[in-house]
């Protein structure tokens, strides 16, 4: 069964927007009259009218940007007060978990256009930071001009904005689809759901998909309003943005990446703290002190006492660097949603996104760790990657895997590549050479 995100990019209309440079000249020249047919030709009426509104506010398409202006406390208050926090798990299920696989990000903004949560493809999120598409930023029309989230709010209906249709030149590398969401009881505008990325973000299927998701969200809000007075969780789970990500692949120490205020905040961890957080993230149900101590060390006679002392130190570190990340006791457990890069690789493999899984796999899990529990996780991730690629991956992906440090001497992987490659493939010679090298080393 194909994913609803399996979409074919729409034909690009960007050629019709070559005259937008004249719009830029009009803006820089302090002109607000866009009546010229030369400027209007080839531009959708919806976009043209939004440009006109943007120019009337004296925005400059060359400099308009949505720089974050919120403190950490201000952002936390806005999230806690927004009713959409109560349906973030639904957004995660319907949209976010599919977005990364197709190079897209999902953003949730409030009724003013302020971005409160963003999640999805990590590389797209990083590139979007260049146009200040980050949590806490104001993406209303009044701030950045024409954009999917801002213009959808201004018009109060779903829209798609393609690359050069954005008023700000900073946003031209991206396309977006956005749909407003309303309170099902009062009809009040609560915010907007936005999909941002490349051409897939504005494919014909994307707008109906987001509209269907919004209808489901409004139905969920109605159910919540009928079952109990609406409460908004202080720390909603299921939607990882701004998110806390624990990186453990290919690193001796591990690192936490997450949001502190409106800026992405990263912190290197000590090897022991990385081990503890990985084990707790992997065992979401929690672990007793004895069990966690055993997963960290199976030899030390004072393992539990040492663990308790280490947990005190870990909590002190987190209280300063990532106060939103809390560790509970009895059993030890994470009270905040924490994703791991290793877990993301396994999810991508499960969805058949082999190329993306391999790209996300930067090496084995905490390669310097000898903790029994970490060793098990390391073996699980490594073996599942290998077996899945061997059984299901294309020749190109399997070749990329064979060239990694982990598989460079794996003769079974190289033989599988040889079997998958066409008889006349120019890459067969390199594969044969690698197999010859491996056999020679084994013989020696």
PDB file of C-alpha atoms in Angstrom, residues 157-402:
ATOM      1  CA  UNK A 157      -8.516  29.294   3.431  1.00  0.00           C
ATOM      2  CA  UNK A 158      -5.963  26.756   2.232  1.00  0.00           C
ATOM      3  CA  UNK A 159      -3.415  27.863  -0.361  1.00  0.00           C
ATOM      4  CA  UNK A 160      -0.213  26.784  -2.101  1.00  0.00           C
ATOM      5  CA  UNK A 161       2.705  29.130  -2.758  1.00  0.00           C
ATOM      6  CA  UNK A 162       5.447  28.053  -5.156  1.00  0.00           C
ATOM      7  CA  UNK A 163       9.030  29.238  -4.896  1.00  0.00           C
ATOM      8  CA  UNK A 164       9.178  32.637  -6.693  1.00  0.00           C
ATOM      9  CA  UNK A 165       5.593  33.408  -5.701  1.00  0.00           C
ATOM     10  CA  UNK A 166       6.906  34.230  -2.234  1.00  0.00           C
ATOM     11  CA  UNK A 167       7.304  37.944  -1.689  1.00  0.00           C
ATOM     12  CA  UNK A 168      10.614  37.550   0.135  1.00  0.00           C
ATOM     13  CA  UNK A 169      13.527  36.429  -2.009  1.00  0.00           C
ATOM     14  CA  UNK A 170      14.871  34.453   0.940  1.00  0.00           C
ATOM     15  CA  UNK A 171      11.921  32.072   0.561  1.00  0.00           C
ATOM     16  CA  UNK A 172      12.302  31.449  -3.185  1.00  0.00           C
ATOM     17  CA  UNK A 173      14.065  28.069  -2.756  1.00  0.00           C
ATOM     18  CA  UNK A 174      10.955  26.680  -1.051  1.00  0.00           C
ATOM     19  CA  UNK A 175       7.344  25.849  -1.833  1.00  0.00           C
ATOM     20  CA  UNK A 176       4.585  25.575   0.766  1.00  0.00           C
ATOM     21  CA  UNK A 177       1.011  24.452   1.363  1.00  0.00           C
ATOM     22  CA  UNK A 178      -0.936  25.820   4.341  1.00  0.00           C
ATOM     23  CA  UNK A 179      -4.453  25.370   5.703  1.00  0.00           C
ATOM     24  CA  UNK A 180      -6.021  27.327   8.595  1.00  0.00           C
ATOM     25  CA  UNK A 181      -7.581  25.458  11.499  1.00  0.00           C
ATOM     26  CA  UNK A 182     -10.622  26.695  13.431  1.00  0.00           C
ATOM     27  CA  UNK A 183     -12.198  26.032  16.782  1.00  0.00           C
ATOM     28  CA  UNK A 184     -15.012  23.588  15.929  1.00  0.00           C
ATOM     29  CA  UNK A 185     -17.270  25.070  18.623  1.00  0.00           C
ATOM     30  CA  UNK A 186     -16.780  28.827  18.252  1.00  0.00           C
ATOM     31  CA  UNK A 187     -15.395  28.985  14.713  1.00  0.00           C
ATOM     32  CA  UNK A 188     -12.499  31.119  15.927  1.00  0.00           C
ATOM     33  CA  UNK A 189      -9.249  30.934  13.973  1.00  0.00           C
ATOM     34  CA  UNK A 190      -6.727  28.937  16.019  1.00  0.00           C
ATOM     35  CA  UNK A 191      -3.755  28.845  13.675  1.00  0.00           C
ATOM     36  CA  UNK A 192      -2.447  27.236  10.517  1.00  0.00           C
ATOM     37  CA  UNK A 193      -0.804  23.948   9.493  1.00  0.00           C
ATOM     38  CA  UNK A 194       1.984  24.374   6.926  1.00  0.00           C
ATOM     39  CA  UNK A 195       3.946  21.938   4.755  1.00  0.00           C
ATOM     40  CA  UNK A 196       7.243  23.320   3.434  1.00  0.00           C
ATOM     41  CA  UNK A 197       9.880  21.818   1.145  1.00  0.00           C
ATOM     42  CA  UNK A 198      10.502  21.377  -2.559  1.00  0.00           C
ATOM     43  CA  UNK A 199       8.039  20.689  -5.355  1.00  0.00           C
ATOM     44  CA  UNK A 200       6.392  17.881  -3.369  1.00  0.00           C
ATOM     45  CA  UNK A 201       5.087  20.514  -0.946  1.00  0.00           C
ATOM     46  CA  UNK A 202       2.819  21.929  -3.655  1.00  0.00           C
ATOM     47  CA  UNK A 203       1.923  18.767  -5.577  1.00  0.00           C
ATOM     48  CA  UNK A 204      -1.799  18.486  -6.410  1.00  0.00           C
ATOM     49  CA  UNK A 205      -2.305  15.859  -3.709  1.00  0.00           C
ATOM     50  CA  UNK A 206      -0.745  17.878  -0.914  1.00  0.00           C
ATOM     51  CA  UNK A 207      -3.471  20.478  -0.383  1.00  0.00           C
ATOM     52  CA  UNK A 208      -6.304  17.895  -0.099  1.00  0.00           C
ATOM     53  CA  UNK A 209      -4.099  15.874   2.239  1.00  0.00           C
ATOM     54  CA  UNK A 210      -3.529  18.812   4.589  1.00  0.00           C
ATOM     55  CA  UNK A 211      -7.202  19.807   4.384  1.00  0.00           C
ATOM     56  CA  UNK A 212      -8.174  16.268   5.411  1.00  0.00           C
ATOM     57  CA  UNK A 213      -5.695  16.403   8.289  1.00  0.00           C
ATOM     58  CA  UNK A 214      -7.160  19.727   9.456  1.00  0.00           C
ATOM     59  CA  UNK A 215     -10.672  18.251   9.334  1.00  0.00           C
ATOM     60  CA  UNK A 216      -9.454  15.391  11.545  1.00  0.00           C
ATOM     61  CA  UNK A 217      -7.833  17.854  13.955  1.00  0.00           C
ATOM     62  CA  UNK A 218     -11.006  19.899  14.239  1.00  0.00           C
ATOM     63  CA  UNK A 219     -12.985  16.692  14.872  1.00  0.00           C
ATOM     64  CA  UNK A 220     -10.538  15.763  17.619  1.00  0.00           C
ATOM     65  CA  UNK A 221     -10.896  19.208  19.194  1.00  0.00           C
ATOM     66  CA  UNK A 222     -14.669  18.811  19.131  1.00  0.00           C
ATOM     67  CA  UNK A 223     -14.416  15.434  20.850  1.00  0.00           C
ATOM     68  CA  UNK A 224     -12.163  16.925  23.506  1.00  0.00           C
ATOM     69  CA  UNK A 225     -14.576  19.803  24.075  1.00  0.00           C
ATOM     70  CA  UNK A 226     -17.461  17.351  24.588  1.00  0.00           C
ATOM     71  CA  UNK A 227     -15.635  14.904  26.829  1.00  0.00           C
ATOM     72  CA  UNK A 228     -14.029  17.366  29.237  1.00  0.00           C
ATOM     73  CA  UNK A 229     -13.012  21.006  29.606  1.00  0.00           C
ATOM     74  CA  UNK A 230     -10.165  21.557  27.196  1.00  0.00           C
ATOM     75  CA  UNK A 231      -6.793  21.245  28.820  1.00  0.00           C
ATOM     76  CA  UNK A 232      -3.514  21.880  27.116  1.00  0.00           C
ATOM     77  CA  UNK A 233      -0.602  19.711  28.233  1.00  0.00           C
ATOM     78  CA  UNK A 234       2.393  21.704  29.380  1.00  0.00           C
ATOM     79  CA  UNK A 235       4.701  19.327  27.536  1.00  0.00           C
ATOM     80  CA  UNK A 236       2.784  17.748  24.660  1.00  0.00           C
ATOM     81  CA  UNK A 237       4.141  14.460  23.400  1.00  0.00           C
ATOM     82  CA  UNK A 238       4.085  12.901  19.947  1.00  0.00           C
ATOM     83  CA  UNK A 239       5.152  16.030  18.049  1.00  0.00           C
ATOM     84  CA  UNK A 240       8.888  16.222  18.457  1.00  0.00           C
ATOM     85  CA  UNK A 241       9.370  19.795  17.289  1.00  0.00           C
ATOM     86  CA  UNK A 242      11.040  21.946  18.338  1.00  0.00           C
ATOM     87  CA  UNK A 243      12.167  18.612  19.586  1.00  0.00           C
ATOM     88  CA  UNK A 244      14.876  16.890  21.491  1.00  0.00           C
ATOM     89  CA  UNK A 245      17.074  14.603  19.449  1.00  0.00           C
ATOM     90  CA  UNK A 246      19.701  12.348  20.983  1.00  0.00           C
ATOM     91  CA  UNK A 247      22.528  11.680  18.522  1.00  0.00           C
ATOM     92  CA  UNK A 248      24.391   8.444  19.188  1.00  0.00           C
ATOM     93  CA  UNK A 249      25.413   7.265  15.716  1.00  0.00           C
ATOM     94  CA  UNK A 250      29.116   7.377  14.944  1.00  0.00           C
ATOM     95  CA  UNK A 251      30.006   9.374  18.040  1.00  0.00           C
ATOM     96  CA  UNK A 252      31.874   8.368  21.186  1.00  0.00           C
ATOM     97  CA  UNK A 253      30.093  10.848  23.435  1.00  0.00           C
ATOM     98  CA  UNK A 254      26.636  11.480  22.032  1.00  0.00           C
ATOM     99  CA  UNK A 255      24.883  14.832  21.894  1.00  0.00           C
ATOM    100  CA  UNK A 256      21.514  16.390  22.606  1.00  0.00           C
ATOM    101  CA  UNK A 257      19.973  18.666  20.009  1.00  0.00           C
ATOM    102  CA  UNK A 258      16.886  20.628  20.862  1.00  0.00           C
ATOM    103  CA  UNK A 259      15.297  24.017  21.196  1.00  0.00           C
ATOM    104  CA  UNK A 260      16.235  26.428  23.907  1.00  0.00           C
ATOM    105  CA  UNK A 261      14.057  29.453  23.325  1.00  0.00           C
ATOM    106  CA  UNK A 262      13.858  29.980  19.598  1.00  0.00           C
ATOM    107  CA  UNK A 263      17.385  28.896  18.688  1.00  0.00           C
ATOM    108  CA  UNK A 264      18.488  25.342  18.135  1.00  0.00           C
ATOM    109  CA  UNK A 265      20.574  24.309  21.117  1.00  0.00           C
ATOM    110  CA  UNK A 266      23.065  21.444  21.085  1.00  0.00           C
ATOM    111  CA  UNK A 267      25.139  19.968  23.868  1.00  0.00           C
ATOM    112  CA  UNK A 268      27.775  17.251  23.908  1.00  0.00           C
ATOM    113  CA  UNK A 269      27.239  14.601  26.545  1.00  0.00           C
ATOM    114  CA  UNK A 270      29.615  12.589  28.651  1.00  0.00           C
ATOM    115  CA  UNK A 271      29.819   8.950  27.517  1.00  0.00           C
ATOM    116  CA  UNK A 272      27.937   7.743  30.606  1.00  0.00           C
ATOM    117  CA  UNK A 273      25.152  10.321  30.264  1.00  0.00           C
ATOM    118  CA  UNK A 274      24.767   9.415  26.583  1.00  0.00           C
ATOM    119  CA  UNK A 275      24.437   5.746  27.552  1.00  0.00           C
ATOM    120  CA  UNK A 276      21.804   6.468  30.208  1.00  0.00           C
ATOM    121  CA  UNK A 277      19.701   8.693  27.959  1.00  0.00           C
ATOM    122  CA  UNK A 278      19.904   6.224  25.074  1.00  0.00           C
ATOM    123  CA  UNK A 279      18.748   3.330  27.271  1.00  0.00           C
ATOM    124  CA  UNK A 280      15.862   5.369  28.669  1.00  0.00           C
ATOM    125  CA  UNK A 281      14.865   6.586  25.191  1.00  0.00           C
ATOM    126  CA  UNK A 282      14.994   2.993  23.890  1.00  0.00           C
ATOM    127  CA  UNK A 283      12.983   1.593  26.806  1.00  0.00           C
ATOM    128  CA  UNK A 284      10.125   4.085  26.897  1.00  0.00           C
ATOM    129  CA  UNK A 285       8.245   2.150  29.558  1.00  0.00           C
ATOM    130  CA  UNK A 286      11.039   2.875  32.041  1.00  0.00           C
ATOM    131  CA  UNK A 287      13.684   0.806  33.800  1.00  0.00           C
ATOM    132  CA  UNK A 288      14.159  -0.097  37.431  1.00  0.00           C
ATOM    133  CA  UNK A 289      17.403   0.959  39.086  1.00  0.00           C
ATOM    134  CA  UNK A 290      18.645  -2.646  39.080  1.00  0.00           C
ATOM    135  CA  UNK A 291      17.751  -3.173  35.423  1.00  0.00           C
ATOM    136  CA  UNK A 292      19.287   0.103  34.253  1.00  0.00           C
ATOM    137  CA  UNK A 293      22.423  -0.526  36.281  1.00  0.00           C
ATOM    138  CA  UNK A 294      22.709  -3.980  34.700  1.00  0.00           C
ATOM    139  CA  UNK A 295      22.362  -2.536  31.208  1.00  0.00           C
ATOM    140  CA  UNK A 296      25.162  -0.093  31.998  1.00  0.00           C
ATOM    141  CA  UNK A 297      27.522  -2.553  33.681  1.00  0.00           C
ATOM    142  CA  UNK A 298      27.277  -6.213  34.577  1.00  0.00           C
ATOM    143  CA  UNK A 299      30.436  -6.372  36.680  1.00  0.00           C
ATOM    144  CA  UNK A 300      30.611  -3.453  39.129  1.00  0.00           C
ATOM    145  CA  UNK A 301      29.596  -4.495  42.678  1.00  0.00           C
ATOM    146  CA  UNK A 302      28.239  -1.028  43.467  1.00  0.00           C
ATOM    147  CA  UNK A 303      26.478  -0.453  40.148  1.00  0.00           C
ATOM    148  CA  UNK A 304      23.154   0.730  41.609  1.00  0.00           C
ATOM    149  CA  UNK A 305      24.781   3.192  44.022  1.00  0.00           C
ATOM    150  CA  UNK A 306      26.958   4.565  41.250  1.00  0.00           C
ATOM    151  CA  UNK A 307      23.922   4.860  38.984  1.00  0.00           C
ATOM    152  CA  UNK A 308      22.000   6.907  41.535  1.00  0.00           C
ATOM    153  CA  UNK A 309      24.915   9.298  41.929  1.00  0.00           C
ATOM    154  CA  UNK A 310      25.221   9.579  38.137  1.00  0.00           C
ATOM    155  CA  UNK A 311      21.498  10.317  37.810  1.00  0.00           C
ATOM    156  CA  UNK A 312      21.886  13.234  40.212  1.00  0.00           C
ATOM    157  CA  UNK A 313      24.686  14.632  38.044  1.00  0.00           C
ATOM    158  CA  UNK A 314      22.687  14.060  34.846  1.00  0.00           C
ATOM    159  CA  UNK A 315      19.662  15.912  36.213  1.00  0.00           C
ATOM    160  CA  UNK A 316      21.859  18.846  37.211  1.00  0.00           C
ATOM    161  CA  UNK A 317      23.314  19.037  33.697  1.00  0.00           C
ATOM    162  CA  UNK A 318      19.869  18.839  32.081  1.00  0.00           C
ATOM    163  CA  UNK A 319      18.415  21.467  34.421  1.00  0.00           C
ATOM    164  CA  UNK A 320      20.874  23.967  32.944  1.00  0.00           C
ATOM    165  CA  UNK A 321      21.120  22.900  29.304  1.00  0.00           C
ATOM    166  CA  UNK A 322      17.745  21.274  28.558  1.00  0.00           C
ATOM    167  CA  UNK A 323      15.309  22.073  31.387  1.00  0.00           C
ATOM    168  CA  UNK A 324      12.402  20.716  29.349  1.00  0.00           C
ATOM    169  CA  UNK A 325      13.969  17.241  29.451  1.00  0.00           C
ATOM    170  CA  UNK A 326      13.034  15.553  32.704  1.00  0.00           C
ATOM    171  CA  UNK A 327      13.962  12.130  34.038  1.00  0.00           C
ATOM    172  CA  UNK A 328      11.490  10.450  36.363  1.00  0.00           C
ATOM    173  CA  UNK A 329      12.167   7.847  39.030  1.00  0.00           C
ATOM    174  CA  UNK A 330      10.698   4.505  40.141  1.00  0.00           C
ATOM    175  CA  UNK A 331      11.168   3.433  37.447  1.00  0.00           C
ATOM    176  CA  UNK A 332      13.730   5.653  35.786  1.00  0.00           C
ATOM    177  CA  UNK A 333      12.033   7.041  32.679  1.00  0.00           C
ATOM    178  CA  UNK A 334      12.008  10.010  30.340  1.00  0.00           C
ATOM    179  CA  UNK A 335       9.083  12.323  31.053  1.00  0.00           C
ATOM    180  CA  UNK A 336       9.769  14.249  27.854  1.00  0.00           C
ATOM    181  CA  UNK A 337       9.611  12.885  24.312  1.00  0.00           C
ATOM    182  CA  UNK A 338      13.160  12.274  23.089  1.00  0.00           C
ATOM    183  CA  UNK A 339      13.910  10.923  19.644  1.00  0.00           C
ATOM    184  CA  UNK A 340      17.163   9.220  18.680  1.00  0.00           C
ATOM    185  CA  UNK A 341      18.945   9.228  15.354  1.00  0.00           C
ATOM    186  CA  UNK A 342      19.271   5.450  15.684  1.00  0.00           C
ATOM    187  CA  UNK A 343      15.512   5.095  16.111  1.00  0.00           C
ATOM    188  CA  UNK A 344      14.911   7.265  13.061  1.00  0.00           C
ATOM    189  CA  UNK A 345      17.081   4.962  10.965  1.00  0.00           C
ATOM    190  CA  UNK A 346      15.000   1.954  12.019  1.00  0.00           C
ATOM    191  CA  UNK A 347      11.745   3.765  11.239  1.00  0.00           C
ATOM    192  CA  UNK A 348      13.007   4.723   7.791  1.00  0.00           C
ATOM    193  CA  UNK A 349      13.990   1.111   7.137  1.00  0.00           C
ATOM    194  CA  UNK A 350      10.547  -0.058   8.225  1.00  0.00           C
ATOM    195  CA  UNK A 351       8.954   2.306   5.698  1.00  0.00           C
ATOM    196  CA  UNK A 352      11.181   1.113   2.882  1.00  0.00           C
ATOM    197  CA  UNK A 353      13.063   4.431   2.708  1.00  0.00           C
ATOM    198  CA  UNK A 354      16.396   2.663   2.273  1.00  0.00           C
ATOM    199  CA  UNK A 355      18.360   5.541   0.773  1.00  0.00           C
ATOM    200  CA  UNK A 356      17.255   7.949   3.483  1.00  0.00           C
ATOM    201  CA  UNK A 357      18.003   5.396   6.202  1.00  0.00           C
ATOM    202  CA  UNK A 358      21.521   4.880   4.871  1.00  0.00           C
ATOM    203  CA  UNK A 359      22.069   8.631   4.632  1.00  0.00           C
ATOM    204  CA  UNK A 360      20.962   9.031   8.252  1.00  0.00           C
ATOM    205  CA  UNK A 361      23.230   6.218   9.446  1.00  0.00           C
ATOM    206  CA  UNK A 362      26.477   7.965  10.374  1.00  0.00           C
ATOM    207  CA  UNK A 363      28.085   4.972  12.049  1.00  0.00           C
ATOM    208  CA  UNK A 364      27.484   2.466  14.806  1.00  0.00           C
ATOM    209  CA  UNK A 365      25.733   3.370  18.069  1.00  0.00           C
ATOM    210  CA  UNK A 366      28.174   4.873  20.597  1.00  0.00           C
ATOM    211  CA  UNK A 367      31.074   2.831  19.194  1.00  0.00           C
ATOM    212  CA  UNK A 368      33.234   3.342  22.295  1.00  0.00           C
ATOM    213  CA  UNK A 369      30.652   2.037  24.753  1.00  0.00           C
ATOM    214  CA  UNK A 370      30.965  -1.377  26.376  1.00  0.00           C
ATOM    215  CA  UNK A 371      27.692  -1.114  28.306  1.00  0.00           C
ATOM    216  CA  UNK A 372      25.722  -4.345  27.724  1.00  0.00           C
ATOM    217  CA  UNK A 373      22.488  -2.514  26.922  1.00  0.00           C
ATOM    218  CA  UNK A 374      24.201  -0.199  24.438  1.00  0.00           C
ATOM    219  CA  UNK A 375      25.970  -3.158  22.828  1.00  0.00           C
ATOM    220  CA  UNK A 376      22.567  -4.764  22.245  1.00  0.00           C
ATOM    221  CA  UNK A 377      21.157  -1.615  20.659  1.00  0.00           C
ATOM    222  CA  UNK A 378      24.276  -1.195  18.525  1.00  0.00           C
ATOM    223  CA  UNK A 379      23.952  -4.747  17.222  1.00  0.00           C
ATOM    224  CA  UNK A 380      20.206  -4.377  16.608  1.00  0.00           C
ATOM    225  CA  UNK A 381      20.563  -1.218  14.531  1.00  0.00           C
ATOM    226  CA  UNK A 382      23.586  -2.455  12.606  1.00  0.00           C
ATOM    227  CA  UNK A 383      22.082  -5.873  11.860  1.00  0.00           C
ATOM    228  CA  UNK A 384      18.686  -4.526  10.829  1.00  0.00           C
ATOM    229  CA  UNK A 385      20.311  -2.045   8.472  1.00  0.00           C
ATOM    230  CA  UNK A 386      22.459  -4.754   6.929  1.00  0.00           C
ATOM    231  CA  UNK A 387      19.710  -7.357   6.602  1.00  0.00           C
ATOM    232  CA  UNK A 388      17.135  -4.926   5.246  1.00  0.00           C
ATOM    233  CA  UNK A 389      19.485  -3.554   2.608  1.00  0.00           C
ATOM    234  CA  UNK A 390      20.653  -7.027   1.635  1.00  0.00           C
ATOM    235  CA  UNK A 391      17.113  -8.273   1.147  1.00  0.00           C
ATOM    236  CA  UNK A 392      15.281  -5.231  -0.214  1.00  0.00           C
ATOM    237  CA  UNK A 393      17.563  -2.393  -1.327  1.00  0.00           C
ATOM    238  CA  UNK A 394      18.318  -1.406  -4.907  1.00  0.00           C
ATOM    239  CA  UNK A 395      21.758  -2.026  -6.382  1.00  0.00           C
ATOM    240  CA  UNK A 396      22.698   1.652  -6.056  1.00  0.00           C
ATOM    241  CA  UNK A 397      21.783   1.854  -2.370  1.00  0.00           C
ATOM    242  CA  UNK A 398      23.479  -1.449  -1.590  1.00  0.00           C
ATOM    243  CA  UNK A 399      26.625  -0.232  -3.348  1.00  0.00           C
ATOM    244  CA  UNK A 400      26.609   2.914  -1.228  1.00  0.00           C
ATOM    245  CA  UNK A 401      26.315   0.745   1.858  1.00  0.00           C
ATOM    246  CA  UNK A 402      29.136  -1.524   0.693  1.00  0.00           C
TER     247      UNK A 402
END
